[in-house]
Amino acid sequence: MIKQAVILAAGLGSRLGELTKNMPKGFLQIDGVAIVENSIKKLISVGVEEIIIGTGYKAEFYENLANKYNCIKTVYNKDYEKTSSMVTLNVCKQFINNDFLLLESDLIYDKIGLFVLINDERSNVILSSGKTYSGDEVYLSVNNNFELVSVSKDKTKIQNPFAELVGISKITKNTLNEMCNFYEKFADIKIDYENVLEQISRQNLADIFVRKIEYYAWSEIDNETMLQTAINEIYPRIKENESLLNVRREILLNPGPATTTDSVKYAQVIADICPREREFGDLVKWCTDELTNFVADNNKYTCIMFACSGTGVDEAMISSCVNTNANQKLLVIDNGAYGARLANIAKNFNMNFDVIKSSSYEALDINVLENAFKTGKYNALAIVYHETTTGLLNPLEIICPLAKKYGLITIVDAISAYAGMPMDLEKLQIDFMSATSNKHIGAMAGIGFVIAKKSALETIKNYQRKNYYFDLYEQYKYFVDNNYQLRFTPPVQSFYALRQAILETKIETIQKRFERMQKCHQILLSALENLALECLVKKENQSGFITAILPPKSNKYSFENLHEVAKNNGFTIYPGKLGNIDTFRIANMGDIKPSEMQKFTLILEKYINSLN
Ligand code: PLP
Ligand code: MG
Ligand code: MG
């Protein structure tokens, strides 16, 4: 797995004259986006975690870009005016810790090239193409084994060139070390990285292969002619090629599994791997750390994973965190279908528990809860953070600290809240919290996890075991003691999708995701107001992640018809029946844009107006 990329972006771009007088050439725009930003988006979409940009000329442009993408790290080559690309790479070396992709900053390219390099079984691979007639070709020749023999712009030096250098390569850390050693001995500050690769290959210091894609769509942009060709000929080809791989978009307005990005879908297309391999353990460990990081300090909290749905992980949490043998008693808050489910789990395990039942569309009465805590009868509280049934958000910032004040363990189902809103488990005083891969985090269904306070986890260590697979402590212990392997077969490919979804969440940030969801919610609310449709839950108690809507009074209305109209336009909506109250539900979760919610409201409007 390639986790890092380096973009060499120190150059003056002097051949572009006026165009690069005030900015580096990576910031030339095509289709309204800087070419380097386009490249960054492609790297992220193939799972690159960190992008190191070697800067020089007008470095501040890249530093600003790093503020927008928290996966970017800039490294400054102070001698950029006098030096060449190898010097910039040498400056970046200290931050490179494994195999990486090396790119030039002035490229536009079809993303398939990254996929080809990542999947090539050889470790050092230079991407190359057939003839471009660009006027600044760098020719490559190879031996019978497709190993690099020579690199030159001078065609007289390379009689029968095999291919042209693109400016994207896959390189190992060892090869990088060889390259830097060579450069330091050679001490030519004008040498380019590709010429160093040539020397390394010739001297057999590493095996450097050349991979050719004959009709590859790409261009570098060194001068104005290249820019025009890039805009008029190459970019449209790239765009078309890439669009051919778009997955048909279905916008799920049901409350999870949520709409995923194409990059999350494609992250599952990977080489087969045995989940007992170290590499897979590292991947799972990384996921647990990052998922914890979103809501808590990794030193104090940890994440325990299971292959299961949300209910599965709720079952693990409820059954493992209360010691019924020691006569511990659980208090469950039921103000919706999911609170009721927590109570059902307790019932099925013959646990000692009471339920406080409350309306599923009105705010909880905190006094009732406090009076129950005060009785001293309870050792633990189980509550749903966001009742997905109706969109009611329970005020855990009040409830959990109150429960702790009376000595209760706090167990929270945050399945439809986690990663959709900023939360701090320590501040909220939550001991155990459940979530899944397929809601706000935006990955595939199949992974449930508990984020637990480590000290609370230690207290359950000797509790009577109630089940085998879903034993929270056993799962935790096994993971820690066995190089981060899961006890039982994990959904391997779903973990790769989860990794990609985490990367994308880190880049967007949970705060910004929350804002995006609220924007979608506001668009929906104002459309409902215009259509005189009412929400079941008062605005101040709504999460903004799901809206339960009372149907129009017209007897021509049917949920099935509305569902069909929406589905024909690429939107999936969800019914919702609460006792005898009928509703339909619109969720905003996952990869949904405000413009898409806008589009949905127009469809809704058209349907509602057709009822008159
Ligand atoms: N808890 C909450 C709050 C949920 O929203 C859901 C699913 O929507 C679940 C539990 C159950 O999850 P699953 O259907 O994955 O078992
Ligand atoms: Mg060039
Ligand atoms: Mg160039």
XYZ file of C-alpha atoms and ligand atoms in Angstrom:
630
model
C 0.000 0.000 0.000
C 1.360 3.389 -1.014
C 0.713 5.966 1.684
C 2.916 8.875 0.657
C 3.447 10.965 -2.445
C 6.024 13.628 -3.173
C 5.367 16.443 -5.599
C 8.395 18.311 -6.874
C 7.191 21.883 -7.168
C 10.133 24.187 -6.556
C 10.765 25.252 -10.143
C 10.499 28.745 -11.600
C 8.447 27.735 -14.634
C 10.275 30.432 -16.520
C 9.334 29.101 -19.956
C 5.752 30.130 -19.228
C 6.749 33.808 -19.087
C 3.997 36.137 -17.858
C 1.790 33.224 -16.827
C 4.114 32.257 -14.003
C 5.252 35.741 -13.070
C 3.008 35.753 -10.021
C 2.528 32.078 -9.300
C 4.194 28.675 -9.584
C 3.184 26.630 -12.599
C 1.274 24.100 -10.524
C -1.296 26.829 -10.045
C -2.124 27.230 -13.710
C -5.811 26.480 -13.902
C -7.638 24.138 -16.184
C -11.411 23.923 -15.848
C -11.253 26.287 -12.884
C -8.928 24.148 -10.763
C -5.165 24.471 -10.287
C -3.466 21.556 -12.005
C -1.592 20.626 -8.831
C -4.832 20.588 -6.849
C -6.317 18.261 -9.409
C -3.315 16.012 -8.958
C -3.713 16.120 -5.173
C -7.368 15.079 -5.435
C -6.367 12.127 -7.592
C -3.669 11.051 -5.147
C -6.110 11.203 -2.233
C -8.671 9.223 -4.187
C -6.238 6.335 -4.624
C -5.559 6.198 -0.890
C -2.484 8.399 -0.450
C -2.458 9.599 3.162
C 0.242 12.225 3.031
C 1.457 14.452 0.225
C 4.827 16.095 0.644
C 5.346 19.057 -1.632
C 8.902 20.213 -2.269
C 8.498 23.957 -2.711
C 10.729 26.842 -3.792
C 9.447 29.470 -6.190
C 6.446 31.247 -4.632
C 6.186 28.609 -1.919
C 3.368 30.508 -0.210
C 0.926 29.195 -2.823
C 1.626 25.653 -1.686
C 1.535 26.653 1.959
C -1.963 28.042 1.421
C -2.963 24.836 -0.297
C -1.694 22.923 2.742
C -4.171 24.903 4.849
C -6.967 23.609 2.675
C -5.763 19.974 2.591
C -4.498 18.807 5.958
C -2.765 15.847 4.285
C -0.220 18.176 2.633
C 3.166 18.901 4.114
C 5.366 21.484 2.419
C 9.156 21.328 2.504
C 11.132 24.314 1.267
C 14.181 24.082 -0.990
C 15.794 27.415 -0.242
C 18.207 27.088 -3.166
C 15.439 26.513 -5.697
C 16.697 29.211 -8.065
C 20.063 27.516 -8.546
C 19.167 23.888 -8.126
C 17.294 21.132 -9.865
C 14.618 18.582 -9.008
C 17.027 16.123 -7.301
C 17.922 18.751 -4.713
C 14.252 19.310 -3.913
C 13.728 15.553 -3.568
C 16.751 15.373 -1.287
C 15.245 18.061 0.943
C 11.988 16.050 1.157
C 13.782 12.805 1.985
C 13.648 13.199 5.763
C 9.837 12.977 5.706
C 9.568 9.927 3.458
C 9.324 6.707 5.394
C 8.240 4.048 2.919
C 7.428 3.370 -0.737
C 6.040 6.511 -2.337
C 4.791 8.052 -5.566
C 6.985 10.765 -7.022
C 5.339 13.358 -9.247
C 6.182 16.556 -11.024
C 3.934 19.542 -10.284
C 3.212 20.594 -13.852
C 1.307 17.495 -14.931
C -2.184 16.700 -15.987
C -2.829 12.968 -16.221
C -5.404 10.218 -16.294
C -5.800 8.771 -12.803
C -5.525 5.266 -14.214
C -1.740 5.824 -14.272
C -1.676 5.917 -10.467
C -3.724 2.728 -10.324
C -1.295 1.029 -12.721
C 1.767 1.972 -10.651
C 0.172 1.002 -7.344
C -0.807 -2.386 -8.740
C 2.471 -3.106 -10.516
C 4.153 -5.925 -8.602
C 7.601 -4.417 -9.119
C 8.706 -1.866 -6.525
C 10.482 0.815 -8.569
C 8.486 1.719 -11.638
C 8.657 4.739 -13.921
C 5.448 5.505 -15.795
C 5.931 6.216 -19.480
C 3.888 6.660 -22.622
C 4.045 6.414 -26.406
C 4.808 9.449 -28.528
C 3.429 12.821 -27.404
C 5.206 15.157 -29.876
C 5.154 17.679 -27.040
C 8.437 19.302 -28.041
C 10.078 18.667 -24.676
C 10.078 14.879 -24.609
C 12.271 12.991 -22.186
C 13.109 9.707 -23.942
C 13.741 6.453 -22.132
C 15.475 3.316 -23.279
C 15.290 -0.039 -21.553
C 16.944 -3.456 -21.617
C 15.170 -6.739 -22.388
C 13.838 -6.828 -18.893
C 12.277 -3.354 -19.191
C 14.849 -1.951 -16.803
C 15.875 1.639 -17.325
C 19.053 2.097 -19.380
C 19.066 5.716 -20.415
C 17.187 8.962 -20.029
C 17.661 11.891 -22.358
C 15.952 14.760 -24.109
C 18.517 14.378 -26.895
C 17.201 11.892 -29.447
C 20.637 11.464 -30.944
C 21.710 9.906 -27.653
C 18.823 7.447 -27.642
C 18.479 5.819 -31.033
C 15.329 3.820 -30.547
C 13.560 5.211 -27.528
C 11.243 2.744 -25.841
C 8.944 5.384 -24.371
C 8.611 8.920 -23.015
C 8.880 9.848 -19.346
C 5.581 11.018 -17.840
C 6.882 12.352 -14.534
C 5.095 9.917 -12.228
C 7.063 7.079 -10.616
C 6.795 4.615 -7.790
C 9.944 4.456 -5.696
C 11.006 2.590 -2.578
C 12.619 4.135 0.454
C 15.803 2.149 -0.264
C 15.994 3.433 -3.794
C 15.475 6.950 -2.518
C 18.410 6.442 -0.157
C 20.532 5.256 -3.092
C 19.449 8.265 -5.113
C 20.341 10.690 -2.351
C 23.697 8.973 -1.711
C 24.502 9.179 -5.379
C 23.531 12.830 -5.535
C 25.615 13.696 -2.509
C 28.701 11.993 -3.964
C 28.113 13.419 -7.388
C 27.427 16.880 -5.964
C 25.874 18.326 -9.083
C 23.137 20.676 -8.010
C 21.814 20.840 -11.542
C 21.026 17.149 -11.868
C 17.403 16.061 -12.309
C 15.930 13.136 -10.389
C 15.351 11.139 -13.590
C 19.051 11.284 -14.421
C 19.853 10.013 -10.958
C 17.426 7.127 -11.522
C 19.298 6.368 -14.741
C 22.614 6.192 -12.877
C 21.168 4.055 -10.083
C 19.779 1.648 -12.632
C 22.994 1.465 -14.675
C 25.100 0.859 -11.627
C 22.693 -1.847 -10.492
C 22.090 -0.099 -7.204
C 18.392 -0.804 -7.611
C 16.071 -2.410 -10.151
C 14.293 0.446 -11.892
C 11.583 -0.640 -14.318
C 9.799 1.309 -17.005
C 6.094 0.700 -17.448
C 4.635 1.939 -20.693
C 1.025 2.830 -21.413
C 1.093 3.426 -25.139
C -1.940 5.718 -25.449
C -1.785 7.313 -22.029
C -3.577 10.688 -21.704
C -1.218 13.094 -20.017
C 0.744 16.292 -20.526
C 3.317 18.345 -18.744
C 3.013 22.084 -19.015
C 6.318 23.838 -19.577
C 5.273 26.537 -22.047
C 2.248 28.242 -23.495
C 1.898 25.864 -26.464
C 1.795 22.912 -24.090
C -0.808 24.702 -22.012
C -3.036 25.239 -25.034
C -2.674 21.624 -26.155
C -3.374 20.494 -22.606
C -6.558 22.563 -22.412
C -7.869 21.800 -25.884
C -6.803 18.220 -26.489
C -5.424 16.352 -23.523
C -7.646 17.505 -20.673
C -10.885 16.585 -22.510
C -9.462 13.104 -23.135
C -8.508 12.699 -19.489
C -11.918 13.852 -18.371
C -13.669 11.475 -20.717
C -11.489 8.507 -19.761
C -12.013 9.108 -16.065
C -15.752 9.638 -16.431
C -16.066 6.206 -18.033
C -15.291 4.733 -14.631
C -17.962 6.685 -12.736
C -20.281 4.433 -10.800
C -23.969 5.234 -11.359
C -24.916 7.660 -8.645
C -27.761 6.751 -6.324
C -28.377 9.252 -3.567
C -29.541 7.477 -0.477
C -31.784 9.651 1.659
C -32.473 6.647 3.872
C -30.754 6.636 7.271
C -27.794 4.508 6.260
C -26.105 2.653 4.724
C -25.251 6.058 3.335
C -24.118 7.186 -0.113
C -20.402 6.554 -0.585
C -17.881 8.280 -2.821
C -16.577 6.423 -5.856
C -13.104 6.451 -4.313
C -14.459 4.571 -1.279
C -16.142 2.069 -3.597
C -12.946 1.584 -5.611
C -10.792 1.244 -2.501
C -12.230 -2.265 -2.213
C -10.621 -3.274 -5.487
C -7.283 -4.389 -4.131
C -4.892 -7.288 -4.315
C -6.024 -10.247 -2.225
C -4.467 -10.409 1.198
C -4.623 -12.845 4.076
C -5.970 -10.927 7.069
C -3.352 -12.597 9.270
C -0.599 -10.705 7.433
C 1.136 -7.921 9.298
C 0.140 -5.404 6.634
C -3.521 -6.036 7.257
C -3.076 -5.803 11.028
C -1.405 -2.439 10.550
C -4.325 -1.281 8.437
C -6.873 -2.277 11.087
C -4.763 -0.689 13.829
C -4.578 2.516 11.822
C -8.387 2.487 11.435
C -8.929 1.978 15.172
C -6.543 4.812 16.033
C -8.043 7.233 13.571
C -11.647 6.396 14.488
C -10.766 7.000 18.134
C -8.918 10.213 17.299
C -12.048 11.752 15.837
C -13.731 11.750 19.251
C -11.160 11.110 21.967
C -7.558 10.929 23.082
C -5.965 7.673 21.933
C -4.077 7.355 25.204
C -7.293 7.201 27.174
C -9.715 5.599 24.736
C -9.514 2.709 22.318
C -11.581 1.224 19.522
C -12.739 -2.400 19.388
C -14.014 -3.744 16.091
C -16.334 -6.515 15.005
C -17.608 -7.727 11.669
C -21.268 -6.933 12.194
C -24.081 -4.450 11.790
C -24.955 -1.757 14.309
C -27.210 -4.022 16.301
C -24.361 -6.519 16.608
C -22.042 -4.010 18.154
C -24.807 -2.729 20.458
C -25.226 -6.319 21.572
C -21.496 -6.630 22.283
C -21.527 -3.426 24.279
C -24.670 -3.998 26.341
C -23.888 -7.627 27.112
C -20.234 -7.052 27.993
C -20.375 -3.867 30.055
C -22.819 -4.748 32.811
C -22.033 -7.486 35.338
C -25.355 -9.087 36.017
C -23.794 -11.779 38.243
C -22.698 -9.121 40.645
C -26.258 -7.911 40.612
C -25.525 -4.837 38.613
C -28.556 -3.118 37.216
C -28.903 -1.319 33.920
C -31.173 1.622 33.138
C -32.215 1.892 29.498
C -33.740 5.016 27.994
C -36.260 4.155 25.306
C -37.401 7.120 23.263
C -37.487 5.471 19.866
C -36.983 2.200 18.029
C -33.256 2.021 18.780
C -33.612 2.704 22.496
C -36.265 -0.033 22.509
C -33.755 -2.298 20.777
C -31.164 -1.725 23.516
C -33.802 -2.799 26.053
C -34.572 -5.860 23.952
C -30.927 -6.859 23.921
C -30.818 -6.588 27.743
C -33.980 -8.697 27.927
C -32.530 -11.397 25.683
C -29.469 -11.688 27.896
C -31.705 -11.953 30.982
C -30.069 -8.882 32.387
C -31.301 -6.986 35.385
C -32.666 -3.758 33.936
C -35.354 -1.088 33.961
C -36.599 1.067 31.129
C -37.572 4.716 31.125
C -39.915 5.185 28.222
C -40.372 8.620 26.729
C -41.959 10.139 23.631
C -39.965 9.542 20.472
C -40.566 13.065 19.224
C -40.424 15.209 22.366
C -37.381 16.101 24.419
C -36.530 13.824 27.350
C -37.431 15.080 30.808
C -34.056 15.331 32.505
C -35.688 15.451 35.954
C -37.208 12.021 35.430
C -33.771 10.696 34.539
C -32.084 12.351 37.488
C -34.684 10.980 39.887
C -33.942 7.504 38.583
C -30.166 7.990 38.907
C -30.709 9.236 42.467
C -32.403 6.034 43.604
C -28.958 4.407 43.647
C -30.433 1.276 42.025
C -28.473 1.539 38.802
C -24.897 0.795 37.849
C -25.124 1.674 34.178
C -27.064 3.821 31.739
C -27.736 2.850 28.114
C -28.988 5.547 25.770
C -29.099 6.379 22.070
C -27.381 9.633 21.122
C -29.387 10.303 18.001
C -32.717 8.486 17.680
C -32.672 7.632 14.007
C -36.378 6.758 14.192
C -37.391 10.412 14.303
C -34.246 12.549 14.165
C -34.461 13.407 17.860
C -31.089 14.290 19.370
C -30.766 13.449 23.046
C -28.795 16.046 25.038
C -25.982 13.763 26.162
C -23.865 16.710 27.234
C -26.336 17.018 30.140
C -27.406 13.411 30.624
C -24.048 11.610 30.706
C -22.287 13.937 33.175
C -25.394 13.687 35.362
C -25.321 9.884 35.201
C -21.632 9.928 36.115
C -22.364 12.203 39.058
C -24.451 9.346 40.457
C -21.801 6.773 39.648
C -23.300 5.108 36.560
C -21.299 3.664 33.683
C -22.386 5.458 30.498
C -23.135 3.291 27.459
C -24.119 5.164 24.319
C -25.357 4.047 20.917
C -23.965 6.833 18.702
C -24.459 4.856 15.501
C -26.209 7.642 13.605
C -24.370 10.549 15.278
C -20.700 9.475 15.176
C -18.613 11.343 12.576
C -21.590 13.515 11.660
C -21.018 15.989 14.463
C -18.039 16.961 16.568
C -18.011 15.114 19.884
C -15.549 14.704 22.700
C -16.118 11.521 24.675
C -14.137 12.724 27.649
C -16.104 15.938 27.923
C -19.369 14.092 27.378
C -18.254 11.554 30.005
C -19.062 8.566 27.830
C -17.474 5.244 28.813
C -18.591 3.071 25.902
C -19.877 4.270 22.547
C -20.994 2.228 19.528
C -20.850 3.203 15.843
C -20.624 1.583 12.423
C -18.748 1.907 9.167
C -21.751 2.672 7.002
C -23.288 5.843 8.368
C -21.634 9.294 8.684
C -18.123 7.931 8.251
C -19.173 6.983 4.731
C -17.758 3.482 4.228
C -19.344 0.134 3.421
C -21.630 -1.756 5.787
C -20.098 -4.629 7.740
C -17.941 -3.174 10.502
C -19.260 -2.232 13.926
C -17.046 -0.738 16.601
C -17.062 0.407 20.194
C -14.933 3.296 21.335
C -14.243 2.647 24.993
C -12.517 4.424 27.807
C -9.518 2.228 28.604
C -10.022 2.478 32.355
C -13.682 1.451 31.963
C -12.602 -1.427 29.732
C -10.332 -2.726 32.488
C -13.259 -2.814 34.925
C -15.229 -5.230 32.704
C -12.295 -7.638 32.387
C -13.593 -10.154 34.909
C -17.298 -9.751 34.278
C -19.204 -12.913 33.643
C -19.005 -13.754 29.926
C -22.428 -13.789 28.293
C -21.456 -14.612 24.741
C -18.578 -15.819 22.660
C -18.212 -13.842 19.419
C -19.506 -10.554 20.796
C -17.347 -10.435 23.908
C -15.960 -6.903 23.999
C -13.052 -7.568 26.330
C -11.914 -10.762 24.574
C -12.009 -8.976 21.239
C -9.925 -6.117 22.645
C -7.411 -8.390 24.347
C -6.907 -10.592 21.306
C -6.334 -7.565 19.079
C -3.733 -6.058 21.375
C -1.960 -9.369 22.034
C -1.866 -10.593 18.421
C -0.347 -7.837 16.335
C -3.692 -6.171 15.771
C -5.406 -9.128 14.229
C -9.116 -9.565 14.670
C -10.200 -12.742 16.432
C -12.331 -13.950 13.543
C -12.475 -13.429 9.788
C -12.873 -9.720 9.057
C -14.590 -8.291 5.968
C -11.192 -7.628 4.388
C -12.214 -5.394 1.488
C -14.591 -3.387 3.668
C -11.598 -2.434 5.789
C -9.880 -0.913 2.767
C -13.035 1.057 2.035
C -13.141 2.147 5.671
C -9.552 3.334 5.432
C -10.420 5.451 2.402
C -13.534 6.849 4.114
C -11.434 7.809 7.147
C -8.911 9.578 4.899
C -11.711 11.516 3.267
C -13.261 12.375 6.640
C -9.914 13.668 7.899
C -9.599 15.898 4.865
C -13.115 17.271 5.083
C -12.995 17.406 8.935
C -15.983 16.450 11.067
C -16.805 20.093 11.751
C -17.126 20.807 8.019
C -19.083 17.605 7.490
C -21.463 18.691 10.238
C -21.879 22.048 8.498
C -22.571 20.345 5.174
C -25.253 18.163 6.797
C -26.847 21.178 8.463
C -26.872 23.023 5.161
C -28.699 20.109 3.522
C -31.111 20.028 6.458
C -31.839 23.756 6.163
C -32.541 23.391 2.445
C -35.011 20.636 3.250
C -36.651 22.619 6.083
C -37.247 25.676 3.945
C -38.748 23.545 1.180
C -41.049 21.880 3.734
C -42.118 25.278 4.976
C -42.984 26.403 1.449
C -45.004 23.239 0.948
C -46.734 23.591 4.344
C -45.412 20.173 5.416
C -44.695 19.666 9.091
C -41.861 17.915 10.885
C -42.634 15.456 13.647
C -39.882 16.737 15.936
C -39.579 20.372 17.015
C -36.698 22.141 15.280
C -34.727 22.704 18.483
C -34.678 18.967 19.213
C -33.728 17.816 15.715
C -30.328 16.444 14.909
C -30.395 17.746 11.340
C -29.311 14.268 10.155
C -32.753 12.859 9.569
C -36.095 14.570 9.286
C -39.365 12.777 9.967
C -42.051 14.516 7.954
C -45.806 14.269 8.405
C -47.403 13.396 5.072
C -49.635 15.865 3.250
C -53.341 15.668 4.099
C -54.409 14.917 0.521
C -55.880 11.451 0.089
C -54.037 11.215 -3.216
C -50.739 10.960 -1.288
C -49.033 7.619 -1.009
C -45.530 6.938 0.229
C -45.076 4.344 -2.513
C -45.782 6.912 -5.230
C -43.454 9.486 -3.702
C -40.792 6.802 -3.300
C -41.149 5.840 -6.953
C -40.952 9.415 -8.229
C -37.858 10.016 -6.106
C -36.261 6.709 -7.107
C -36.761 7.443 -10.795
C -34.727 10.584 -10.225
C -31.899 8.820 -8.385
C -33.043 9.438 -4.784
C -34.023 6.770 -2.282
C -36.339 7.853 0.536
C -37.537 5.940 3.583
C -40.876 5.329 5.279
C -41.359 5.719 9.023
C -44.290 4.614 11.090
C -44.467 5.518 14.764
C -47.312 3.705 16.436
C -50.178 5.116 14.456
C -48.357 8.223 13.210
C -47.332 7.964 9.581
C -44.213 9.817 8.449
C -41.724 9.707 5.651
C -38.078 10.256 6.438
C -35.326 12.127 4.667
C -31.804 11.560 5.914
C -28.720 13.506 5.057
C -25.761 11.334 5.724
C -22.709 10.314 3.746
C -21.645 11.776 0.414
C -24.500 14.162 -0.257
C -24.083 17.716 -1.479
C -26.378 20.674 -0.717
C -27.026 21.026 -4.464
C -28.340 17.460 -4.493
C -30.651 18.140 -1.573
C -31.839 21.182 -3.506
C -32.587 18.970 -6.471
C -34.503 16.563 -4.266
C -36.655 19.368 -2.856
C -37.699 20.304 -6.398
C -38.815 16.724 -6.993
C -40.719 16.743 -3.705
C -42.302 20.064 -4.598
C -43.434 18.787 -7.976
C -44.941 15.686 -6.421
C -46.751 17.583 -3.637
C -48.132 20.114 -6.111
C -49.439 17.285 -8.288
C -51.701 16.207 -5.419
C -53.860 19.339 -5.686
N -28.794 2.157 16.483
C -29.074 3.248 15.761
C -29.146 4.575 16.430
C -29.305 3.131 14.391
O -29.599 4.210 13.660
C -29.248 1.850 13.788
C -29.508 1.696 12.350
O -30.028 2.553 11.671
C -28.946 0.753 14.587
C -28.721 0.942 15.925
C -28.932 -0.639 14.040
O -28.009 -0.802 13.052
P -28.050 -2.061 12.064
O -29.289 -1.934 11.244
O -26.806 -1.858 11.301
O -28.038 -3.286 12.882
Mg 9.544 19.311 -19.692
Mg 7.979 19.920 -16.829
